[in-house]
XYZ file of C-alpha atoms in Angstrom:
438
model
C 74.867 46.393 81.608
C 71.373 48.376 81.311
C 70.848 49.583 78.085
C 70.444 53.134 79.266
C 73.944 52.825 80.745
C 75.552 51.354 77.162
C 73.773 53.946 75.075
C 75.069 56.716 77.530
C 78.607 55.578 77.248
C 78.420 55.242 73.317
C 76.956 58.537 72.797
C 79.793 59.990 75.009
C 82.398 58.224 72.799
C 80.507 59.330 69.407
C 80.966 62.620 70.722
C 84.787 62.006 71.536
C 85.287 60.346 68.041
C 83.023 62.946 65.858
C 83.594 66.194 67.695
C 80.148 66.324 68.657
C 78.945 69.237 70.679
C 76.341 68.206 72.259
C 75.422 65.551 74.956
C 73.091 65.022 77.519
C 74.759 65.405 80.728
C 75.557 62.639 82.976
C 75.926 63.625 86.932
C 75.126 67.449 85.892
C 75.989 69.999 88.471
C 72.994 70.344 90.593
C 72.293 73.825 91.584
C 70.265 72.954 94.594
C 73.521 71.872 95.953
C 75.186 75.407 96.465
C 76.956 75.519 99.400
C 76.767 78.281 102.096
C 78.739 77.765 105.267
C 81.862 75.772 105.948
C 82.148 73.113 103.676
C 84.519 69.698 103.953
C 85.824 67.748 101.009
C 87.551 64.426 100.303
C 89.492 64.090 97.765
C 91.320 60.817 96.794
C 94.580 61.419 94.540
C 97.979 59.504 94.177
C 100.362 61.929 93.175
C 102.805 62.293 95.877
C 102.963 65.683 98.299
C 99.480 66.487 97.464
C 98.804 67.031 100.830
C 101.205 69.607 100.982
C 99.704 71.489 98.071
C 96.304 71.305 99.442
C 97.593 73.065 102.708
C 98.240 76.163 100.317
C 94.620 76.152 99.522
C 93.197 75.580 103.238
C 95.253 78.187 104.495
C 94.412 80.536 101.302
C 91.433 80.369 99.366
C 89.980 77.749 101.349
C 89.838 79.634 104.586
C 88.508 82.560 103.048
C 85.717 80.593 101.362
C 85.377 78.049 104.415
C 85.977 75.409 102.173
C 88.520 72.476 103.600
C 89.765 70.010 101.672
C 91.330 66.849 103.087
C 93.454 64.593 100.482
C 93.334 60.662 101.258
C 96.169 58.829 99.327
C 95.193 56.175 97.092
C 96.513 53.614 94.630
C 96.712 54.568 91.364
C 95.270 53.180 87.734
C 92.579 50.552 88.020
C 92.578 49.968 91.421
C 91.446 53.450 92.072
C 88.705 53.241 88.883
C 87.449 50.055 91.126
C 87.495 51.640 94.133
C 85.523 54.852 93.095
C 82.773 52.533 91.420
C 82.573 50.402 94.260
C 81.897 53.567 96.300
C 79.406 55.212 94.198
C 77.118 52.165 94.222
C 77.215 52.513 97.734
C 76.678 56.433 97.526
C 79.741 57.205 99.763
C 82.130 58.144 97.452
C 84.581 61.409 97.881
C 84.209 64.642 96.892
C 87.050 64.668 94.305
C 89.039 62.114 92.369
C 92.352 61.804 90.579
C 91.500 60.382 87.306
C 93.564 59.447 84.296
C 92.420 60.731 81.355
C 91.498 57.264 80.042
C 89.291 56.192 82.821
C 86.966 59.234 82.317
C 84.578 57.239 79.811
C 84.324 54.653 82.104
C 83.405 56.833 85.301
C 81.222 58.795 82.929
C 79.116 55.694 81.825
C 78.676 54.724 85.518
C 77.634 58.537 86.171
C 80.283 58.736 89.011
C 81.505 62.088 87.834
C 79.639 65.147 87.502
C 79.621 67.734 84.827
C 81.226 70.700 86.113
C 80.872 73.100 83.162
C 78.808 75.736 85.391
C 81.650 75.839 87.769
C 84.996 75.842 86.864
C 84.689 79.770 85.474
C 87.331 80.215 82.298
C 89.382 77.472 83.138
C 89.539 76.167 79.421
C 91.402 79.181 78.289
C 94.278 77.872 80.068
C 94.736 74.830 78.172
C 95.086 73.725 74.557
C 92.628 72.462 72.876
C 93.543 69.124 72.626
C 94.116 68.616 76.383
C 91.011 69.896 77.256
C 89.087 67.650 74.935
C 90.247 64.979 77.051
C 87.738 66.245 80.035
C 84.844 67.128 77.788
C 84.807 64.052 75.577
C 84.228 66.453 72.421
C 80.991 67.445 74.003
C 79.692 70.683 76.282
C 79.985 69.058 79.648
C 83.344 69.020 81.330
C 83.738 65.916 83.448
C 87.219 67.050 85.084
C 89.958 69.629 84.976
C 93.200 68.791 83.318
C 96.050 68.315 85.812
C 99.068 67.110 84.021
C 100.112 65.442 80.653
C 102.557 63.215 79.086
C 103.367 64.446 75.387
C 105.898 61.984 73.911
C 109.555 62.652 72.947
C 112.731 61.402 71.978
C 115.778 61.170 74.636
C 119.235 60.458 73.315
C 122.904 60.169 74.631
C 124.239 63.327 72.996
C 128.025 62.299 73.663
C 127.559 59.047 72.466
C 125.577 60.074 69.225
C 128.399 62.482 68.494
C 130.964 59.512 69.190
C 129.371 56.993 66.750
C 128.861 59.620 64.212
C 125.068 59.407 64.547
C 122.265 61.972 63.469
C 119.240 62.544 65.742
C 116.201 61.082 63.675
C 113.365 63.362 62.256
C 111.193 60.045 61.105
C 110.825 56.698 62.165
C 112.702 55.634 58.838
C 115.771 57.959 59.939
C 115.292 56.128 63.601
C 115.441 52.226 61.855
C 118.561 53.738 60.002
C 120.323 55.011 62.580
C 119.523 51.500 65.070
C 121.073 49.696 62.492
C 124.293 51.899 61.972
C 124.921 51.930 65.335
C 124.948 48.130 65.381
C 127.074 48.156 62.872
C 129.749 50.314 64.549
C 128.856 49.157 67.978
C 127.538 45.415 68.029
C 127.131 45.116 71.801
C 125.144 48.707 71.839
C 121.691 49.238 71.311
C 119.666 52.709 70.317
C 117.208 51.534 72.483
C 114.809 48.645 73.400
C 111.111 47.585 72.634
C 109.428 47.191 76.196
C 106.211 45.159 76.708
C 105.666 46.077 80.190
C 104.029 49.596 79.733
C 101.216 49.481 77.516
C 101.158 53.269 77.874
C 103.990 53.805 75.688
C 102.634 51.717 72.826
C 99.237 53.390 73.067
C 100.811 56.722 72.769
C 102.940 55.774 69.679
C 99.530 54.190 67.992
C 98.067 57.792 68.834
C 100.718 59.557 67.420
C 100.354 57.287 64.027
C 96.452 58.271 63.901
C 94.952 55.090 65.422
C 91.489 55.267 66.805
C 91.230 52.156 69.096
C 87.155 52.730 70.028
C 84.623 54.307 67.980
C 81.071 54.011 67.381
C 78.792 53.170 64.489
C 75.149 54.012 65.427
C 74.402 52.197 69.398
C 77.593 49.940 68.702
C 80.802 49.713 69.351
C 83.845 49.459 66.581
C 87.021 48.213 68.653
C 90.137 48.961 65.761
C 93.134 47.899 67.999
C 94.349 46.444 64.835
C 93.603 49.389 62.557
C 96.404 50.206 60.037
C 97.711 52.971 62.007
C 98.509 50.520 64.871
C 99.345 47.564 62.390
C 101.862 50.148 61.226
C 103.395 50.541 64.273
C 103.498 47.123 65.509
C 105.291 45.896 62.179
C 107.917 48.931 62.522
C 109.100 47.673 66.189
C 108.317 43.940 65.374
C 110.872 44.474 62.386
C 113.426 45.834 64.307
C 113.186 43.345 67.277
C 113.037 40.483 64.873
C 116.274 41.850 63.074
C 117.948 42.624 66.261
C 118.414 46.384 65.584
C 117.115 46.820 68.892
C 117.210 45.152 72.080
C 113.610 43.357 73.345
C 114.271 43.496 77.155
C 111.514 45.476 79.548
C 112.008 48.756 80.783
C 112.217 49.659 84.787
C 114.614 46.388 85.489
C 117.868 46.590 86.863
C 118.984 45.252 83.923
C 117.681 48.442 81.994
C 118.857 50.473 84.121
C 122.339 49.229 83.702
C 122.193 49.451 79.943
C 121.203 53.427 80.464
C 124.023 53.940 83.032
C 126.488 52.224 81.125
C 126.106 53.419 77.422
C 124.756 50.162 76.575
C 121.335 51.822 75.465
C 121.723 55.054 74.079
C 118.480 56.249 73.218
C 114.938 56.284 75.167
C 111.161 57.127 73.436
C 109.567 58.565 76.458
C 107.474 61.599 77.625
C 108.238 64.745 79.163
C 108.509 63.145 82.564
C 111.433 61.379 81.611
C 114.268 63.067 83.744
C 112.815 61.969 86.819
C 113.298 58.271 85.705
C 116.676 58.764 84.159
C 117.670 60.617 87.453
C 117.232 56.943 89.227
C 117.886 54.878 86.281
C 121.105 56.417 85.344
C 122.402 58.700 87.663
C 126.128 58.449 86.211
C 125.027 59.969 83.031
C 123.528 63.369 84.175
C 124.160 66.342 81.538
C 125.261 63.939 78.794
C 121.370 63.215 77.330
C 119.401 65.448 75.152
C 115.633 65.695 74.231
C 114.007 66.078 70.843
C 110.718 65.960 69.154
C 109.490 62.356 68.379
C 110.250 60.827 65.107
C 107.581 61.498 62.292
C 105.811 58.756 60.115
C 106.608 61.506 57.301
C 108.773 64.404 57.326
C 105.600 66.917 56.387
C 104.014 65.833 59.704
C 104.384 67.440 63.341
C 102.459 65.251 65.904
C 103.241 63.436 68.950
C 101.711 61.126 71.537
C 100.769 60.828 75.040
C 101.830 58.677 77.855
C 100.279 59.643 80.961
C 98.386 62.428 82.208
C 95.545 63.058 84.579
C 92.419 65.128 85.852
C 90.841 66.544 88.855
C 87.265 65.236 88.697
C 84.113 66.231 91.192
C 82.023 62.984 91.848
C 78.212 62.979 91.609
C 78.054 61.515 95.361
C 79.520 64.964 96.325
C 76.991 67.254 98.405
C 79.368 70.510 97.582
C 79.721 70.079 93.670
C 80.185 73.679 93.407
C 82.879 74.113 96.133
C 84.607 70.914 94.942
C 84.571 72.202 91.489
C 85.974 75.771 92.531
C 89.031 74.041 94.386
C 89.716 71.702 91.200
C 89.807 74.880 89.099
C 92.343 76.149 91.365
C 94.284 73.633 91.912
C 94.818 72.973 88.237
C 95.123 76.917 87.229
C 96.579 78.861 90.048
C 100.171 79.834 89.550
C 101.185 79.070 93.601
C 99.324 75.597 93.142
C 100.872 74.525 89.868
C 104.373 75.668 91.286
C 103.605 73.465 94.677
C 102.323 70.670 92.311
C 105.662 70.762 90.215
C 107.726 70.675 93.063
C 105.776 68.529 95.764
C 104.210 66.059 93.098
C 106.790 66.489 90.326
C 104.088 66.971 87.562
C 104.152 68.500 84.363
C 101.354 70.716 83.992
C 98.537 70.413 81.814
C 97.915 74.344 81.729
C 99.569 75.858 79.092
C 100.896 79.044 80.809
C 102.576 77.034 83.508
C 104.630 75.021 81.382
C 106.760 78.236 80.891
C 106.985 79.896 84.249
C 107.727 78.930 87.784
C 109.410 75.463 88.270
C 109.615 75.415 84.450
C 111.513 78.417 83.910
C 114.489 76.283 83.952
C 115.684 73.019 82.705
C 115.695 69.764 84.780
C 118.523 69.355 86.945
C 119.390 66.342 84.838
C 119.297 68.401 81.356
C 121.237 71.284 82.830
C 122.811 71.365 79.738
C 119.764 71.731 77.627
C 118.864 75.446 78.439
C 115.346 75.151 76.483
C 114.113 71.843 77.568
C 111.214 73.096 78.624
C 110.549 75.782 75.981
C 110.884 72.871 73.431
C 108.535 70.670 75.793
C 105.753 73.300 75.570
C 106.023 73.545 71.858
C 105.764 69.485 71.403
C 102.779 69.532 73.851
C 100.849 71.720 71.679
C 101.209 69.220 68.547
C 99.903 66.196 70.922
C 97.176 64.056 68.836
C 93.509 63.715 70.088
C 92.558 60.783 72.057
C 89.910 58.821 72.362
C 89.226 56.039 75.059
C 86.881 53.412 75.686
C 85.266 51.666 78.372
C 87.597 48.483 79.190
C 91.235 50.168 78.568
C 92.391 47.975 81.477
C 91.600 44.851 79.374
C 93.367 45.960 76.516
C 96.255 47.048 78.289
C 96.330 43.988 80.218
C 95.922 41.941 76.964
C 99.047 44.014 75.410
C 101.136 43.209 78.248
C 100.813 39.481 77.852
C 100.706 38.943 74.222
C 103.407 41.624 73.043
C 105.546 40.426 76.451
C 105.969 36.851 74.691
C 106.177 38.365 71.184
C 109.108 40.736 72.229
C 110.926 37.702 73.995
C 110.339 35.246 71.433
C 111.155 37.898 68.643
C 107.595 36.990 66.842
C 104.962 38.533 64.980
C 104.005 41.548 66.580
C 100.921 41.668 64.049
C 99.129 38.718 65.714
C 100.019 39.849 69.241
C 98.023 42.785 68.113
C 95.056 40.686 66.787
C 95.262 38.852 70.154
C 94.879 41.825 72.082
C 91.690 43.233 69.350
C 90.229 39.924 70.258
C 90.739 40.105 74.300
C 89.180 43.396 74.269
C 85.876 42.684 71.972
C 85.506 39.777 74.033
C 85.488 41.359 77.152
C 83.231 43.990 75.995
C 80.801 41.587 74.727
C 80.689 39.654 78.073
C 79.984 43.253 79.830
C 76.993 43.692 77.428
C 78.154 45.999 74.900
C 76.931 45.773 71.439
C 80.151 45.555 69.333
C 80.121 45.517 65.498
C 82.279 43.372 63.598
């Protein structure tokens, strides 16, 4: 990797980690690309129903401003990131992309997304500081407009908690005690499971504990996936699995669905989007679940992690960055657009005001018994811990799935699995040409 490219990404993550306010912008908006006359934009996105949301723009603001947007449906995750970088290398990328927050440092380092700070108006005022930080990377630049977020929460069967005489845990120590108490009362029932098939869950739990997986020292990266905070999380869940206090099976399987639907598993550490999953996985238990804040590591804390979320970025390949930025801001701050995103795409908006209006004025149908669902969700969202991502999240996540999958299945040491994840991530960064400090 060229030194300048490596230095650019290191500088960016220094800004994320240290809260710096200045960074030479990568892919800065070019005033020479001001638009006049009809403009046609292409938007790569994976969210379902996005074409219906974009139709509102094309028939309204877009028609007035002569800016037409066409959605081209894409796969999500690493597949899309790879496609974006490949298109950028060939200089034929789209105008806009839906980008997960953890992918932004990689896209910025490859100069694939533009700084649109001059073209998004007062968009910043619509988002919580922690959310906005994810698209600025702690700098004066703006690399995207936040779209949706995934603050983490605790879901539990209220009826079965009452049946078994359990109290909703407010700390992780209480969570462990609750799991053990349930096992004594109902040996065939589990409070929850530790699943190794979704690395985002573990990353969010580590984030809540204060983990800083990627930081920098001078011109070098420091990878600390096995830092003290994450080790604490790994030891906690590994200990519960080893003693049999919770299950060790993966999520999203027929067996997991059945456990939720029949009351064999009575709680789930998840995120704000969980009602949609539960609707499909446990249809017979509708109205029996409740949501509460995530347990804390100490009673005095009030912080949550994040599991999921994406933004709308403008590419450096776009010849109409000003028009594209205007659409990106509209899509994620306009009331009608946000209501349509909620209805058609099922997203939980990053926009703070939208979290308590429109589609979120009433609870999810699955949680009709909890009238304050979205009021509580909005409060929890404000407590989301800062995040800092590195250039090879995909490698770290793949290593997690492999190492923790084996550890969970065998009930072996989770810290050993964490060290494997650390080593794999460092090795990959060195292979790519990054300088990594030990």
